[in-house]
PDB file of C-alpha atoms in Angstrom:
ATOM      1  CA  MET U   1      94.672 244.954 113.082  1.00 81.00           C
ATOM      2  CA  LYS U   2      93.666 245.103 109.547  1.00 86.00           C
ATOM      3  CA  ILE U   3      94.819 242.535 106.975  1.00 88.00           C
ATOM      4  CA  ASN U   4      93.590 243.267 103.166  1.00 90.00           C
ATOM      5  CA  ILE U   5      92.845 239.994 101.018  1.00 91.00           C
ATOM      6  CA  LYS U   6      92.708 239.832  97.524  1.00 90.00           C
ATOM      7  CA  ARG U   7      89.196 237.893  96.567  1.00 88.00           C
ATOM      8  CA  PHE U   8      88.284 236.654  93.292  1.00 84.00           C
ATOM      9  CA  ASN U   9      85.044 235.396  92.088  1.00 77.00           C
ATOM     10  CA  SER U  10      84.032 236.809  88.898  1.00 66.00           C
ATOM     11  CA  GLU U  11      86.717 239.659  88.886  1.00 68.00           C
ATOM     12  CA  LEU U  12      89.797 240.270  91.404  1.00 65.00           C
ATOM     13  CA  SER U  13      88.652 242.659  94.059  1.00 73.00           C
ATOM     14  CA  GLU U  14      90.769 243.870  97.283  1.00 73.00           C
ATOM     15  CA  GLN U  15      88.737 243.531 100.635  1.00 78.00           C
ATOM     16  CA  ASN U  16      89.970 244.675 103.768  1.00 77.00           C
ATOM     17  CA  TYR U  17      89.317 242.799 107.363  1.00 81.00           C
ATOM     18  CA  ILE U  18      89.755 243.944 110.391  1.00 74.00           C
ATOM     19  CA  SER U  19      91.444 241.320 113.065  1.00 69.00           C
ATOM     20  CA  GLU U  20      90.756 241.252 116.664  1.00 67.00           C
ATOM     21  CA  PHE U  21      94.475 239.150 116.879  1.00 59.00           C
ATOM     22  CA  SER U  22      97.083 240.527 118.193  1.00 53.00           C
ATOM     23  CA  THR U  23     100.353 240.224 116.109  1.00 50.00           C
ATOM     24  CA  ASN U  24     102.195 238.011 118.699  1.00 56.00           C
ATOM     25  CA  LYS U  25      99.375 235.662 119.268  1.00 57.00           C
ATOM     26  CA  SER U  26      97.942 234.949 115.822  1.00 76.00           C
ATOM     27  CA  ASN U  27      99.313 233.171 112.583  1.00 90.00           C
ATOM     28  CA  LEU U  28      97.734 234.304 109.386  1.00 92.00           C
ATOM     29  CA  LEU U  29      95.510 231.028 108.945  1.00 94.00           C
ATOM     30  CA  GLN U  30      93.921 231.535 112.490  1.00 91.00           C
ATOM     31  CA  ALA U  31      93.130 234.866 111.309  1.00 91.00           C
ATOM     32  CA  ILE U  32      91.430 233.762 108.206  1.00 92.00           C
ATOM     33  CA  ILE U  33      89.311 231.409 109.932  1.00 92.00           C
ATOM     34  CA  GLU U  34      88.135 233.844 112.352  1.00 89.00           C
ATOM     35  CA  ILE U  35      87.328 236.210 109.558  1.00 91.00           C
ATOM     36  CA  LYS U  36      85.330 233.578 107.748  1.00 92.00           C
ATOM     37  CA  ASN U  37      83.753 232.569 111.157  1.00 92.00           C
ATOM     38  CA  THR U  38      82.689 235.991 112.303  1.00 89.00           C
ATOM     39  CA  GLN U  39      82.776 238.456 109.120  1.00 89.00           C
ATOM     40  CA  ASP U  40      82.143 236.857 106.013  1.00 90.00           C
ATOM     41  CA  ASN U  41      81.443 233.109 105.126  1.00 91.00           C
ATOM     42  CA  SER U  42      81.800 233.256 101.676  1.00 91.00           C
ATOM     43  CA  LEU U  43      85.494 233.853 102.159  1.00 93.00           C
ATOM     44  CA  THR U  44      87.025 230.714 100.348  1.00 94.00           C
ATOM     45  CA  PHE U  45      90.561 229.316 101.511  1.00 95.00           C
ATOM     46  CA  ARG U  46      92.173 225.798 101.497  1.00 93.00           C
ATOM     47  CA  CYS U  47      93.887 224.521 104.920  1.00 92.00           C
ATOM     48  CA  GLY U  48      94.827 220.918 105.900  1.00 89.00           C
ATOM     49  CA  CYS U  49      97.181 219.961 108.832  1.00 89.00           C
ATOM     50  CA  LYS U  50      97.108 223.642 110.178  1.00 86.00           C
ATOM     51  CA  SER U  51     100.992 222.661 110.894  1.00 86.00           C
ATOM     52  CA  GLY U  52     103.046 223.266 107.835  1.00 85.00           C
ATOM     53  CA  VAL U  53     103.004 219.777 106.561  1.00 84.00           C
ATOM     54  CA  CYS U  54     100.740 219.614 104.178  1.00 86.00           C
ATOM     55  CA  GLY U  55     101.367 222.876 102.237  1.00 87.00           C
ATOM     56  CA  SER U  56      97.560 223.552 100.973  1.00 91.00           C
ATOM     57  CA  CYS U  57      97.449 227.208 102.717  1.00 94.00           C
ATOM     58  CA  ALA U  58      99.951 228.305 100.583  1.00 95.00           C
ATOM     59  CA  VAL U  59      99.247 232.008  99.765  1.00 96.00           C
ATOM     60  CA  ARG U  60     101.196 235.020  98.817  1.00 96.00           C
ATOM     61  CA  VAL U  61     101.812 237.461 101.609  1.00 96.00           C
ATOM     62  CA  ASN U  62     102.998 241.048 100.345  1.00 96.00           C
ATOM     63  CA  GLY U  63     104.230 239.561  97.350  1.00 95.00           C
ATOM     64  CA  VAL U  64     105.786 236.458  98.835  1.00 97.00           C
ATOM     65  CA  GLU U  65     105.030 232.726  98.934  1.00 96.00           C
ATOM     66  CA  ARG U  66     104.171 231.639 102.333  1.00 96.00           C
ATOM     67  CA  LEU U  67     102.074 229.197 104.327  1.00 95.00           C
ATOM     68  CA  ALA U  68      99.311 231.005 106.046  1.00 95.00           C
ATOM     69  CA  CYS U  69      99.620 228.523 109.002  1.00 94.00           C
ATOM     70  CA  LYS U  70     103.378 229.365 109.500  1.00 94.00           C
ATOM     71  CA  THR U  71     102.992 233.201 109.072  1.00 94.00           C
ATOM     72  CA  THR U  72     102.843 235.924 111.735  1.00 92.00           C
ATOM     73  CA  LEU U  73     100.584 238.728 111.034  1.00 87.00           C
ATOM     74  CA  LYS U  74     101.782 242.179 110.521  1.00 88.00           C
ATOM     75  CA  ASP U  75      99.070 245.438 110.210  1.00 87.00           C
ATOM     76  CA  ASN U  76      97.969 245.996 106.479  1.00 90.00           C
ATOM     77  CA  ASP U  77      99.165 242.368 105.482  1.00 92.00           C
ATOM     78  CA  LEU U  78      98.410 241.837 101.622  1.00 93.00           C
ATOM     79  CA  ILE U  79      97.077 238.392 101.088  1.00 94.00           C
ATOM     80  CA  GLU U  80      96.868 236.842  97.606  1.00 94.00           C
ATOM     81  CA  PRO U  81      96.225 233.674  95.947  1.00 94.00           C
ATOM     82  CA  ILE U  82      99.574 231.810  94.618  1.00 94.00           C
ATOM     83  CA  LYS U  83     100.773 233.161  91.255  1.00 92.00           C
ATOM     84  CA  ASN U  84     100.807 230.830  87.896  1.00 89.00           C
ATOM     85  CA  SER U  85      97.746 229.088  88.747  1.00 88.00           C
ATOM     86  CA  THR U  86      94.148 229.589  87.658  1.00 88.00           C
ATOM     87  CA  VAL U  87      92.553 231.102  90.854  1.00 91.00           C
ATOM     88  CA  ILE U  88      89.304 229.117  91.525  1.00 92.00           C
ATOM     89  CA  LYS U  89      87.785 231.413  94.144  1.00 92.00           C
ATOM     90  CA  ASP U  90      89.601 233.825  96.480  1.00 93.00           C
ATOM     91  CA  LEU U  91      92.793 232.187  97.612  1.00 94.00           C
ATOM     92  CA  VAL U  92      91.865 228.772  96.078  1.00 94.00           C
ATOM     93  CA  VAL U  93      93.777 227.856  93.088  1.00 93.00           C
ATOM     94  CA  ASP U  94      93.950 225.082  90.680  1.00 91.00           C
ATOM     95  CA  VAL U  95      96.733 222.998  91.021  1.00 82.00           C
ATOM     96  CA  SER U  96      95.803 220.065  88.346  1.00 82.00           C
ATOM     97  CA  HIS U  97      98.045 221.724  85.556  1.00 72.00           C
ATOM     98  CA  GLU U  98     101.211 221.293  88.026  1.00 67.00           C
ATOM     99  CA  THR U  99      99.875 217.633  89.041  1.00 68.00           C
ATOM    100  CA  PHE U 100      99.567 216.993  85.302  1.00 72.00           C
ATOM    101  CA  LEU U 101     103.170 217.937  84.652  1.00 68.00           C
ATOM    102  CA  ILE U 102     104.688 215.542  87.281  1.00 66.00           C
ATOM    103  CA  GLN U 103     102.559 212.985  86.102  1.00 72.00           C
ATOM    104  CA  ARG U 104     104.087 213.404  82.665  1.00 71.00           C
ATOM    105  CA  MET U 105     107.496 212.560  83.677  1.00 68.00           C
ATOM    106  CA  GLY U 106     106.351 209.266  84.970  1.00 67.00           C
ATOM    107  CA  LEU U 107     108.577 209.207  88.001  1.00 57.00           C
ATOM    108  CA  SER U 108     108.431 206.641  90.685  1.00 54.00           C
ATOM    109  CA  VAL U 109     110.559 204.126  92.625  1.00 51.00           C
ATOM    110  CA  THR U 110     110.072 200.839  90.607  1.00 55.00           C
ATOM    111  CA  GLU U 111     110.524 197.430  92.005  1.00 55.00           C
ATOM    112  CA  ASN U 112     114.001 195.707  91.210  1.00 55.00           C
ATOM    113  CA  ASN U 113     116.669 193.544  92.282  1.00 57.00           C
ATOM    114  CA  ASN U 114     119.035 196.082  92.873  1.00 61.00           C
ATOM    115  CA  THR U 115     121.526 195.256  95.673  1.00 67.00           C
ATOM    116  CA  ASN U 116     123.529 198.891  96.033  1.00 70.00           C
ATOM    117  CA  LYS U 117     123.983 199.373  99.383  1.00 76.00           C
ATOM    118  CA  VAL U 118     122.620 202.878 100.578  1.00 74.00           C
ATOM    119  CA  THR U 119     124.811 205.013 102.844  1.00 79.00           C
ATOM    120  CA  GLN U 120     123.835 207.574 105.445  1.00 81.00           C
ATOM    121  CA  GLN U 121     125.563 210.050 102.336  1.00 78.00           C
ATOM    122  CA  ASP U 122     123.244 208.678 100.055  1.00 72.00           C
ATOM    123  CA  ILE U 123     120.043 209.356 102.175  1.00 73.00           C
ATOM    124  CA  LYS U 124     121.047 212.862 102.945  1.00 75.00           C
ATOM    125  CA  LYS U 125     121.808 213.392  98.919  1.00 69.00           C
ATOM    126  CA  ILE U 126     118.019 212.519  98.400  1.00 68.00           C
ATOM    127  CA  ASP U 127     116.419 213.813 101.592  1.00 71.00           C
ATOM    128  CA  LEU U 128     115.991 217.443 100.701  1.00 67.00           C
ATOM    129  CA  GLN U 129     114.225 216.407  97.483  1.00 66.00           C
ATOM    130  CA  SER U 130     111.859 214.137  99.601  1.00 67.00           C
ATOM    131  CA  ASN U 131     110.732 217.108 102.199  1.00 75.00           C
ATOM    132  CA  CYS U 132     108.836 218.909  99.430  1.00 77.00           C
ATOM    133  CA  ILE U 133     105.347 219.238 100.780  1.00 78.00           C
ATOM    134  CA  LEU U 134     103.684 220.112  97.493  1.00 78.00           C
ATOM    135  CA  CYS U 135     102.522 223.625  98.427  1.00 85.00           C
ATOM    136  CA  ASN U 136     103.228 224.808  94.768  1.00 85.00           C
ATOM    137  CA  SER U 137     104.775 227.530  96.173  1.00 89.00           C
ATOM    138  CA  CYS U 138     107.864 227.124  94.019  1.00 86.00           C
ATOM    139  CA  TYR U 139     105.518 227.375  90.808  1.00 85.00           C
ATOM    140  CA  SER U 140     104.355 230.370  92.101  1.00 90.00           C
ATOM    141  CA  SER U 141     107.792 232.431  92.436  1.00 91.00           C
ATOM    142  CA  CYS U 142     109.414 230.793  89.672  1.00 89.00           C
ATOM    143  CA  PRO U 143     110.477 233.469  87.117  1.00 91.00           C
ATOM    144  CA  VAL U 144     110.702 230.741  84.216  1.00 92.00           C
ATOM    145  CA  TYR U 145     107.432 229.248  84.749  1.00 85.00           C
ATOM    146  CA  ASP U 146     105.673 232.515  85.080  1.00 83.00           C
ATOM    147  CA  VAL U 147     106.316 232.981  81.047  1.00 90.00           C
ATOM    148  CA  ASN U 148     106.305 229.140  79.842  1.00 89.00           C
ATOM    149  CA  LYS U 149     103.681 227.020  81.425  1.00 79.00           C
ATOM    150  CA  SER U 150     105.239 223.587  79.777  1.00 80.00           C
ATOM    151  CA  PHE U 151     108.122 224.233  81.784  1.00 84.00           C
ATOM    152  CA  LEU U 152     108.392 221.395  84.304  1.00 80.00           C
ATOM    153  CA  GLY U 153     109.061 223.802  86.860  1.00 79.00           C
ATOM    154  CA  PRO U 154     111.039 223.476  90.016  1.00 81.00           C
ATOM    155  CA  PHE U 155     108.767 220.517  91.850  1.00 77.00           C
ATOM    156  CA  ALA U 156     108.881 218.488  88.825  1.00 76.00           C
ATOM    157  CA  LEU U 157     112.640 218.820  88.604  1.00 78.00           C
ATOM    158  CA  THR U 158     113.275 218.605  92.082  1.00 77.00           C
ATOM    159  CA  ARG U 159     111.284 215.162  91.991  1.00 73.00           C
ATOM    160  CA  ALA U 160     113.223 213.943  88.992  1.00 74.00           C
ATOM    161  CA  LEU U 161     116.361 214.786  91.107  1.00 74.00           C
ATOM    162  CA  ARG U 162     115.272 212.850  94.120  1.00 70.00           C
ATOM    163  CA  TYR U 163     114.893 209.537  91.943  1.00 70.00           C
ATOM    164  CA  ILE U 164     118.444 210.315  90.149  1.00 71.00           C
ATOM    165  CA  ASN U 165     119.762 210.175  93.396  1.00 68.00           C
ATOM    166  CA  ASP U 166     118.192 207.352  94.783  1.00 68.00           C
ATOM    167  CA  LYS U 167     120.251 203.935  94.656  1.00 65.00           C
ATOM    168  CA  LYS U 168     117.228 201.777  94.697  1.00 63.00           C
ATOM    169  CA  SER U 169     116.282 202.545  91.585  1.00 60.00           C
ATOM    170  CA  GLU U 170     119.290 202.350  89.546  1.00 55.00           C
ATOM    171  CA  ASN U 171     119.364 199.140  87.409  1.00 47.00           C
TER     172      ASN U 171
END
């Protein structure tokens, strides 16, 4: 199986790799690790939990944001770093700007003497916003953020909604 990885060092270039994996036995992250270990130890990427929880392996596969650890390989897939971030090297991008935007919002649960009762319906209301794994795929695919880097972006707005919907943080 052949996969194509867009690499970046001083310039963007595409490199083809032949992977020994069959499509039904491997995910993209396993293939990238195998390529680094057996073909090109300079290939640079991020990974953490290897199970879709941490989000650090976010890349674009054929133009669509994916977690490498959860993506099934297909022959001739094109792998690129996520968009709307500065590429540090190969598939690794700088996420400090997005972190800055979130910190700028100053959102957090504050300790207070709130006695509002939290129901199961309230929990469901904030659960979706609490499930974000910080992979930055939403910034990569956001058409507004693509043209306006000062836009808070989908993750920051989702985080804000999470705290707005949390009865514990009401005064």
